[in-house]
PDB file of C-alpha atoms in Angstrom:
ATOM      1  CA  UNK A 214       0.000   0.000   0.000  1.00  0.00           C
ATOM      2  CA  UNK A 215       1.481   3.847  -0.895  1.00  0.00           C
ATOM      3  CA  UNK A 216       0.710   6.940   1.011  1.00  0.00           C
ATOM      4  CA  UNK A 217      -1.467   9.387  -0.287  1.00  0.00           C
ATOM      5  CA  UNK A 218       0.459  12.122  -1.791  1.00  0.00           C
ATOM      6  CA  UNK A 219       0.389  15.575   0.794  1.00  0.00           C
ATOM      7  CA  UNK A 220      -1.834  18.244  -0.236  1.00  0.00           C
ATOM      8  CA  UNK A 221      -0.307  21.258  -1.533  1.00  0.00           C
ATOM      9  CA  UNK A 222      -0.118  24.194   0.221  1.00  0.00           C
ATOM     10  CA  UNK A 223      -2.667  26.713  -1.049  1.00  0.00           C
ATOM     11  CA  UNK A 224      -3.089  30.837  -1.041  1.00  0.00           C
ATOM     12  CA  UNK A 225      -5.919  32.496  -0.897  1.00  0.00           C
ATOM     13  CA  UNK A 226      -7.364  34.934   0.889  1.00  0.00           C
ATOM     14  CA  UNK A 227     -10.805  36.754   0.709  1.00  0.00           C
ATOM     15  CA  UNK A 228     -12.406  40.433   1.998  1.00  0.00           C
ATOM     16  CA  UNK A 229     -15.730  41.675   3.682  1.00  0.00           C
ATOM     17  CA  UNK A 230     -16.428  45.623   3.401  1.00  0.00           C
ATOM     18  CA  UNK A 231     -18.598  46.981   5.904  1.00  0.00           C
ATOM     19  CA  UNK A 232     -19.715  50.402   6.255  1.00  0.00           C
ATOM     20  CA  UNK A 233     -19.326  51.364  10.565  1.00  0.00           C
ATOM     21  CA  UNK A 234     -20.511  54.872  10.883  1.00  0.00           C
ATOM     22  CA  UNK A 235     -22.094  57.674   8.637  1.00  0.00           C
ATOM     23  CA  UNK A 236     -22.045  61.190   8.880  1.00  0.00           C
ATOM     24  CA  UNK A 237     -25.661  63.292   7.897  1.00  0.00           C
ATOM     25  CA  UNK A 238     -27.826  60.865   7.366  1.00  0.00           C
ATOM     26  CA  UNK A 239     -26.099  60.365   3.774  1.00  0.00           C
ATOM     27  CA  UNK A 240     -22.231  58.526   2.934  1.00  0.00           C
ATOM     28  CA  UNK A 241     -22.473  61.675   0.340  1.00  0.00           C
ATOM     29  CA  UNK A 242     -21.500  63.497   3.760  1.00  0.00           C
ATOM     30  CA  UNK A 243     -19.063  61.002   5.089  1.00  0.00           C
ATOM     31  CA  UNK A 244     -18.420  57.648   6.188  1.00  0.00           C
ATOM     32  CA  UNK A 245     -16.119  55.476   8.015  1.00  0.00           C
ATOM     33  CA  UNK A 246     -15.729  51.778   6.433  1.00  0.00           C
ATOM     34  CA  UNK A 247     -13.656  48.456   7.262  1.00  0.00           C
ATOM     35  CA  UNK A 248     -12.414  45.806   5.541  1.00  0.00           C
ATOM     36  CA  UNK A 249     -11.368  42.276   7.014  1.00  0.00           C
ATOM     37  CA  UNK A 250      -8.906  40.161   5.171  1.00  0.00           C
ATOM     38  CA  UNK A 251      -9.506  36.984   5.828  1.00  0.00           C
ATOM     39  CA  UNK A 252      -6.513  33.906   4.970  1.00  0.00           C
ATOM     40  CA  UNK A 253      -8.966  30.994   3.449  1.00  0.00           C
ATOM     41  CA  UNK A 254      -6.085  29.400   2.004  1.00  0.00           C
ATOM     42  CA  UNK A 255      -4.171  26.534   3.657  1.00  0.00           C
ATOM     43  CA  UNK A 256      -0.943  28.274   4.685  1.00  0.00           C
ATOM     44  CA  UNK A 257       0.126  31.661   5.782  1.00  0.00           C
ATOM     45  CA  UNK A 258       0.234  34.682   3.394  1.00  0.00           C
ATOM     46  CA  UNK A 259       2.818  36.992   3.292  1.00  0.00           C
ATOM     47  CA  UNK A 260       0.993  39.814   2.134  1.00  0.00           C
ATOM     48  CA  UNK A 261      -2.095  40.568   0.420  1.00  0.00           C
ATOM     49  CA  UNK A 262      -3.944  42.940  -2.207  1.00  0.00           C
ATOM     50  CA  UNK A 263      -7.313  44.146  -1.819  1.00  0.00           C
ATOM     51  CA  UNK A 264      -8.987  45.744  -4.339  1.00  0.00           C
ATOM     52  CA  UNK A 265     -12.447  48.263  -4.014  1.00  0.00           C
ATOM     53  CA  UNK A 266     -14.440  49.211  -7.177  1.00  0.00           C
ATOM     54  CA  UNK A 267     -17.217  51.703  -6.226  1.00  0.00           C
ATOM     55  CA  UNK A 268     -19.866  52.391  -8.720  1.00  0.00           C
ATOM     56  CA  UNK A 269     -21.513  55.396  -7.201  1.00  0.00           C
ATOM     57  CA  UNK A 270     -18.781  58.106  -6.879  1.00  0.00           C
ATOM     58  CA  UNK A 271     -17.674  57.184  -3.366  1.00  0.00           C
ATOM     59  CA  UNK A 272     -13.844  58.868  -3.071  1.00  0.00           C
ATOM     60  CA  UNK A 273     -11.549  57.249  -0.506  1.00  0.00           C
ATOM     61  CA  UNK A 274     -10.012  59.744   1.540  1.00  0.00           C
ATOM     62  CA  UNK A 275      -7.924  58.056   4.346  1.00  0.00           C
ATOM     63  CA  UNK A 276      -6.890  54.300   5.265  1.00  0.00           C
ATOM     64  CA  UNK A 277      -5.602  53.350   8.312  1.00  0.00           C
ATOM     65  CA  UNK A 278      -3.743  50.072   8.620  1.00  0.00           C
ATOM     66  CA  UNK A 279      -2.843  49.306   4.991  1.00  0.00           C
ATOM     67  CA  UNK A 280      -1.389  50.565   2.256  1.00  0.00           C
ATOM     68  CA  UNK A 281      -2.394  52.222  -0.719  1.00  0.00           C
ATOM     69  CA  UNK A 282      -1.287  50.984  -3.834  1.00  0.00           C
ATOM     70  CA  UNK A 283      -0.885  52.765  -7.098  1.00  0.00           C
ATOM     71  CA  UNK A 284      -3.663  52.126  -9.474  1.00  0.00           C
ATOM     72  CA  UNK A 285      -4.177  52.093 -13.292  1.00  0.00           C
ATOM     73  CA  UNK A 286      -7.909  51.900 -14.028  1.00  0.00           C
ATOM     74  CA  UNK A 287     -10.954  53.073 -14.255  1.00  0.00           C
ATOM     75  CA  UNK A 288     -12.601  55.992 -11.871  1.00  0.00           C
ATOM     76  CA  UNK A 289     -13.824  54.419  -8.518  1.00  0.00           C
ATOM     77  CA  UNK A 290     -11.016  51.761  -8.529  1.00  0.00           C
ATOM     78  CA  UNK A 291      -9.057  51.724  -5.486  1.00  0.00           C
ATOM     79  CA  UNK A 292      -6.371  48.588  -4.406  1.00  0.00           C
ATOM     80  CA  UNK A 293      -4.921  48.391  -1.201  1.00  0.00           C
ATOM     81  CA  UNK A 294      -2.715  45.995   0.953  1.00  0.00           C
ATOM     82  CA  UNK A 295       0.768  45.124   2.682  1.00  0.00           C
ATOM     83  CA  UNK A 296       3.843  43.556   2.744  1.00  0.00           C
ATOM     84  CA  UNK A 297       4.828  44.334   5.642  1.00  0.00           C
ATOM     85  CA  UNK A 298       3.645  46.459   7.700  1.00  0.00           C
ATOM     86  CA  UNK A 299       0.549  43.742   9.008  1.00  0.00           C
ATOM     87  CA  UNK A 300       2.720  40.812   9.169  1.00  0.00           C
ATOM     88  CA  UNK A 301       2.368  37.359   7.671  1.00  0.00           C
ATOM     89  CA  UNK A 302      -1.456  36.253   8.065  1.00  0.00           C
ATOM     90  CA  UNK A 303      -1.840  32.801   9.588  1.00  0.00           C
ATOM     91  CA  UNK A 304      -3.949  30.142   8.069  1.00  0.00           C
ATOM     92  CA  UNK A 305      -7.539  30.969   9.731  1.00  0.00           C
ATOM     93  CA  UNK A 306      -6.207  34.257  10.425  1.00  0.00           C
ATOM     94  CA  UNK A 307      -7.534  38.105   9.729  1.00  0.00           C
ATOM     95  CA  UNK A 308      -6.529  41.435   9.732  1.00  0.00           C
ATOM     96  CA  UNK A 309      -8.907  44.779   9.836  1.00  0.00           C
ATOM     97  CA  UNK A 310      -8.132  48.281   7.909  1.00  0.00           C
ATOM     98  CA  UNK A 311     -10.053  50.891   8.068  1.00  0.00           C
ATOM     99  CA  UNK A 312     -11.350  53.414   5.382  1.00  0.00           C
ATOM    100  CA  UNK A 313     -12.897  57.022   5.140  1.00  0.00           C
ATOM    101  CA  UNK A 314     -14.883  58.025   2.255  1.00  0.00           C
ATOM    102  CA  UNK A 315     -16.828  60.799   1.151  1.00  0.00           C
ATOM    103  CA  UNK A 316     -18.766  61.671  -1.833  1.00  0.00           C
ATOM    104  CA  UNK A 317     -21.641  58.743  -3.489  1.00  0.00           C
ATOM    105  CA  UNK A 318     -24.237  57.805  -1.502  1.00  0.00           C
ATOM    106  CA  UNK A 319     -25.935  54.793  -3.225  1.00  0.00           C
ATOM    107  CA  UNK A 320     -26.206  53.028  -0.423  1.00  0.00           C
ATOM    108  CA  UNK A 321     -24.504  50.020  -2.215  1.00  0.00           C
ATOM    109  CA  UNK A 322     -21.550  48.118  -0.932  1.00  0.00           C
ATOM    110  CA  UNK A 323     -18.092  48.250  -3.077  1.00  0.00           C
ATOM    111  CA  UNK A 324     -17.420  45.092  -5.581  1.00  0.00           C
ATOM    112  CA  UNK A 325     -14.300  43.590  -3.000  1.00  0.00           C
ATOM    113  CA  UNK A 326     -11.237  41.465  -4.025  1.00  0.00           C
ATOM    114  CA  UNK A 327      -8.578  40.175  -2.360  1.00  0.00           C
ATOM    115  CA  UNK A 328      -5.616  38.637  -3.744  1.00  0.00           C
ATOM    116  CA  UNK A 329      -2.355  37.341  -1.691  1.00  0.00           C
ATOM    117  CA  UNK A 330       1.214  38.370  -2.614  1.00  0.00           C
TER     118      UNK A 330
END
């Protein structure tokens, strides 16, 4: 009888966006939002890349706890992550950055993707 061969190791990693506090009754005004990167994969990740496409106008204005990365697209296209500055992820494990937008005001959550590096 052979062993089973060992599963290979796997990346991957995925985001939630959540919107924790608006300002005016509107996000046109001003609001605060998270993200949670979450390693799904089955070993840790080194870094990771999240990327935020908003639809209705919404303009990032400050992140806390990642950083921004330079982006070649389309209006409404934003990418974040880390190398570094988070630390290695653990399988199971998450990290939490924060974001403040202004402007939109559809109500509607950002299309979210995370990638790991």
């Amino acid at each position: 009888m052979t062993a089973a061969p060992a599963a290979a190791d796997s990346l991957g990693c995925t985001a939630t966006y959540t919107i924790t506090t608006v300002w005016g009754g509107s996000q046109s005004h001003g609001a605060l939002a998270q993200v949670t990167v979450l390693n799904s994969g089955s070993s840790a990740i080194k870094g990771w890349r999240v990327s935020l496409r908003y639809t209705d106008g919404t303009v990032v204005t400050q992140v806390g706890g990642a950083v921004p990365l330079p982006v070649i697209g389309l209006p409404g296209f934003y990418a974040f992550g880390n190398e570094s500055y988070n630390g290695d992820i653990p399988m199971g494990g998450s990290t939490t950055f924060g974001l403040m937008t202004s402007g939109g005001g559809g109500g509607s959550a950002p299309s979210v993707t995370c990638t790991p590096a």
